[in-house]
PDB file of C-alpha atoms in Angstrom:
ATOM      1  CA  MET A 176      -0.017  -0.107   0.038  1.00 64.00           C
ATOM      2  CA  SER A 177       1.272   3.332  -0.961  1.00 84.00           C
ATOM      3  CA  LEU A 178       1.324   6.486   0.981  1.00 79.00           C
ATOM      4  CA  THR A 179      -0.300   9.592  -0.375  1.00 91.00           C
ATOM      5  CA  LEU A 180       1.611  12.787  -0.703  1.00 90.00           C
ATOM      6  CA  ASN A 181      -0.359  14.191   2.417  1.00 90.00           C
ATOM      7  CA  GLN A 182       0.469  10.905   4.277  1.00 86.00           C
ATOM      8  CA  LYS A 183       4.022  11.256   3.621  1.00 88.00           C
ATOM      9  CA  MET A 184       4.106  14.853   4.730  1.00 91.00           C
ATOM     10  CA  MET A 185       2.609  14.067   7.709  1.00 89.00           C
ATOM     11  CA  LEU A 186       4.807  11.024   8.601  1.00 87.00           C
ATOM     12  CA  LYS A 187       7.798  13.399   8.198  1.00 90.00           C
ATOM     13  CA  GLN A 188       6.462  15.807  10.578  1.00 92.00           C
ATOM     14  CA  LEU A 189       6.013  13.107  13.033  1.00 90.00           C
ATOM     15  CA  GLU A 190       9.389  11.983  12.422  1.00 89.00           C
ATOM     16  CA  ALA A 191      10.710  15.467  13.081  1.00 93.00           C
ATOM     17  CA  ARG A 192       8.837  15.660  16.191  1.00 93.00           C
ATOM     18  CA  LEU A 193      10.073  12.384  17.360  1.00 91.00           C
ATOM     19  CA  GLN A 194      13.839  13.525  16.388  1.00 92.00           C
ATOM     20  CA  LYS A 195      13.258  16.682  18.475  1.00 95.00           C
ATOM     21  CA  LEU A 196      12.177  14.921  21.540  1.00 94.00           C
ATOM     22  CA  ARG A 197      15.039  12.185  21.240  1.00 93.00           C
ATOM     23  CA  SER A 198      17.629  14.827  21.152  1.00 94.00           C
ATOM     24  CA  LEU A 199      16.586  16.320  24.531  1.00 96.00           C
ATOM     25  CA  PRO A 200      19.229  15.287  27.105  1.00 96.00           C
ATOM     26  CA  CYS A 201      16.415  14.096  29.533  1.00 96.00           C
ATOM     27  CA  ASN A 202      15.010  11.853  26.961  1.00 97.00           C
ATOM     28  CA  ALA A 203      18.488  10.729  25.623  1.00 96.00           C
ATOM     29  CA  VAL A 204      18.537   8.173  28.272  1.00 95.00           C
ATOM     30  CA  CYS A 205      16.272   5.648  29.878  1.00 94.00           C
ATOM     31  CA  VAL A 206      13.748   6.877  32.108  1.00 93.00           C
ATOM     32  CA  ASP A 207      14.692   4.397  34.823  1.00 90.00           C
ATOM     33  CA  CYS A 208      18.129   2.969  34.513  1.00 90.00           C
ATOM     34  CA  ASN A 209      19.798   6.078  32.363  1.00 91.00           C
ATOM     35  CA  ALA A 210      21.152   3.495  29.983  1.00 93.00           C
ATOM     36  CA  LYS A 211      21.984   5.625  26.700  1.00 94.00           C
ATOM     37  CA  ALA A 212      19.786   5.661  23.529  1.00 93.00           C
ATOM     38  CA  PRO A 213      16.603   4.186  24.754  1.00 94.00           C
ATOM     39  CA  ASN A 214      14.950   2.330  21.959  1.00 91.00           C
ATOM     40  CA  CYS A 215      11.403   2.084  23.514  1.00 90.00           C
ATOM     41  CA  VAL A 216       8.529   4.435  24.375  1.00 91.00           C
ATOM     42  CA  ASP A 217       5.753   4.282  26.986  1.00 89.00           C
ATOM     43  CA  ILE A 218       2.889   6.227  25.092  1.00 87.00           C
ATOM     44  CA  LYS A 219       0.597   6.180  28.226  1.00 87.00           C
ATOM     45  CA  LEU A 220       3.224   7.806  30.639  1.00 89.00           C
ATOM     46  CA  GLY A 221       5.028   9.613  28.088  1.00 92.00           C
ATOM     47  CA  CYS A 222       8.606   8.646  28.381  1.00 93.00           C
ATOM     48  CA  PHE A 223      11.787   6.679  26.711  1.00 94.00           C
ATOM     49  CA  MET A 224      13.195   3.513  27.880  1.00 92.00           C
ATOM     50  CA  CYS A 225      15.805   0.905  27.273  1.00 92.00           C
ATOM     51  CA  MET A 226      14.589  -2.599  26.229  1.00 89.00           C
ATOM     52  CA  LYS A 227      15.448  -4.158  29.869  1.00 89.00           C
ATOM     53  CA  CYS A 228      13.538  -1.594  31.607  1.00 89.00           C
ATOM     54  CA  ASN A 229      10.686  -1.981  28.913  1.00 87.00           C
ATOM     55  CA  GLY A 230      10.149  -5.510  30.510  1.00 83.00           C
ATOM     56  CA  LEU A 231       9.376  -4.226  33.574  1.00 81.00           C
ATOM     57  CA  HIS A 232       7.016  -1.253  32.576  1.00 78.00           C
ATOM     58  CA  ARG A 233       5.093  -3.983  30.213  1.00 78.00           C
ATOM     59  CA  SER A 234       4.299  -5.563  33.652  1.00 77.00           C
ATOM     60  CA  PHE A 235       2.369  -2.608  34.788  1.00 72.00           C
ATOM     61  CA  SER A 236      -1.417  -2.840  33.478  1.00 63.00           C
ATOM     62  CA  THR A 237      -1.597   0.788  33.182  1.00 67.00           C
ATOM     63  CA  THR A 238       1.127   1.302  30.563  1.00 70.00           C
ATOM     64  CA  LYS A 239       1.557   0.937  26.850  1.00 77.00           C
ATOM     65  CA  VAL A 240       5.270  -0.011  26.309  1.00 75.00           C
ATOM     66  CA  ILE A 241       6.352  -0.305  22.387  1.00 73.00           C
ATOM     67  CA  GLY A 242       9.539  -0.486  20.542  1.00 76.00           C
ATOM     68  CA  MET A 243      10.715   2.335  18.399  1.00 72.00           C
ATOM     69  CA  ASP A 244      10.548   0.459  15.300  1.00 67.00           C
ATOM     70  CA  GLU A 245       6.668  -0.219  15.511  1.00 59.00           C
ATOM     71  CA  LYS A 246       4.226   1.998  13.755  1.00 72.00           C
ATOM     72  CA  TRP A 247       3.235   3.601  16.946  1.00 76.00           C
ATOM     73  CA  MET A 248       3.595   7.392  16.016  1.00 82.00           C
ATOM     74  CA  THR A 249       0.262   9.373  16.159  1.00 87.00           C
ATOM     75  CA  ASP A 250      -0.145  13.015  16.909  1.00 90.00           C
ATOM     76  CA  ASP A 251      -1.510  11.911  20.008  1.00 91.00           C
ATOM     77  CA  SER A 252       1.196   9.582  21.323  1.00 90.00           C
ATOM     78  CA  LEU A 253       3.752  12.273  20.222  1.00 92.00           C
ATOM     79  CA  THR A 254       1.729  14.995  21.947  1.00 94.00           C
ATOM     80  CA  MET A 255       1.947  12.810  25.310  1.00 93.00           C
ATOM     81  CA  LEU A 256       5.737  12.536  24.977  1.00 94.00           C
ATOM     82  CA  GLU A 257       6.121  16.327  24.429  1.00 95.00           C
ATOM     83  CA  ASN A 258       3.742  17.025  27.280  1.00 96.00           C
ATOM     84  CA  PHE A 259       5.749  14.677  29.743  1.00 96.00           C
ATOM     85  CA  GLY A 260       8.976  13.129  28.482  1.00 96.00           C
ATOM     86  CA  ASN A 261      11.454  11.562  30.853  1.00 96.00           C
ATOM     87  CA  GLY A 262      12.196  14.559  32.907  1.00 95.00           C
ATOM     88  CA  VAL A 263       8.808  15.105  33.846  1.00 96.00           C
ATOM     89  CA  VAL A 264       7.971  11.610  34.617  1.00 94.00           C
ATOM     90  CA  ASN A 265      10.797  11.336  36.899  1.00 92.00           C
ATOM     91  CA  GLU A 266       9.944  14.443  38.695  1.00 92.00           C
ATOM     92  CA  LEU A 267       6.366  13.024  39.364  1.00 91.00           C
ATOM     93  CA  TYR A 268       7.134   9.318  39.856  1.00 86.00           C
ATOM     94  CA  GLU A 269      10.330   9.245  41.527  1.00 82.00           C
ATOM     95  CA  ALA A 270       9.951  12.608  43.637  1.00 78.00           C
ATOM     96  CA  THR A 271      10.210  10.619  47.030  1.00 79.00           C
ATOM     97  CA  MET A 272      12.434   7.712  45.703  1.00 76.00           C
ATOM     98  CA  MET A 273      15.965   7.734  47.445  1.00 75.00           C
ATOM     99  CA  ALA A 274      18.669   7.590  44.823  1.00 72.00           C
ATOM    100  CA  SER A 275      20.163   4.292  45.876  1.00 75.00           C
ATOM    101  CA  ASP A 276      16.458   2.996  44.903  1.00 72.00           C
ATOM    102  CA  LYS A 277      16.581   3.917  41.299  1.00 71.00           C
ATOM    103  CA  PRO A 278      17.490   1.172  39.064  1.00 68.00           C
ATOM    104  CA  LYS A 279      21.155   1.566  37.422  1.00 70.00           C
ATOM    105  CA  VAL A 280      22.455   0.534  33.980  1.00 67.00           C
ATOM    106  CA  GLY A 281      22.750  -3.345  33.999  1.00 63.00           C
ATOM    107  CA  ASP A 282      20.658  -4.158  37.067  1.00 58.00           C
TER     108      ASP A 282
END
C-alpha cells in the first residue's frame, strides 16, 4: 500500500517531532536506569526507556510500552511525549524515591 503525498508529509512531520524529543538530554537516556539511547517508549506515561526496563514497564497494567521500530507514531502519542518526557515523568514518579532505589544500567 502506497502512501499519499499528504500521508508522507504527515509522517515526515511526526518523525521530525520524534527526533526533536529524542535529542533532549532527559530523553537521551532511559527514564529508569539511564542507559543511553533508549529504544522503547511508554506512550501512556510519555517516556523513553531501554529494552530491559521495557520488560518491567510491560508488567504494569496502566502502561503501553512499544519498541521504536513499531508503527506507533500518532499525533496523540507524540503530544503525550512532548507534554511529559523523561524529565517530567521522573519528577512525578520518583519525587520521594531515594537515589539508591533507582535502577542502574545493568541492574
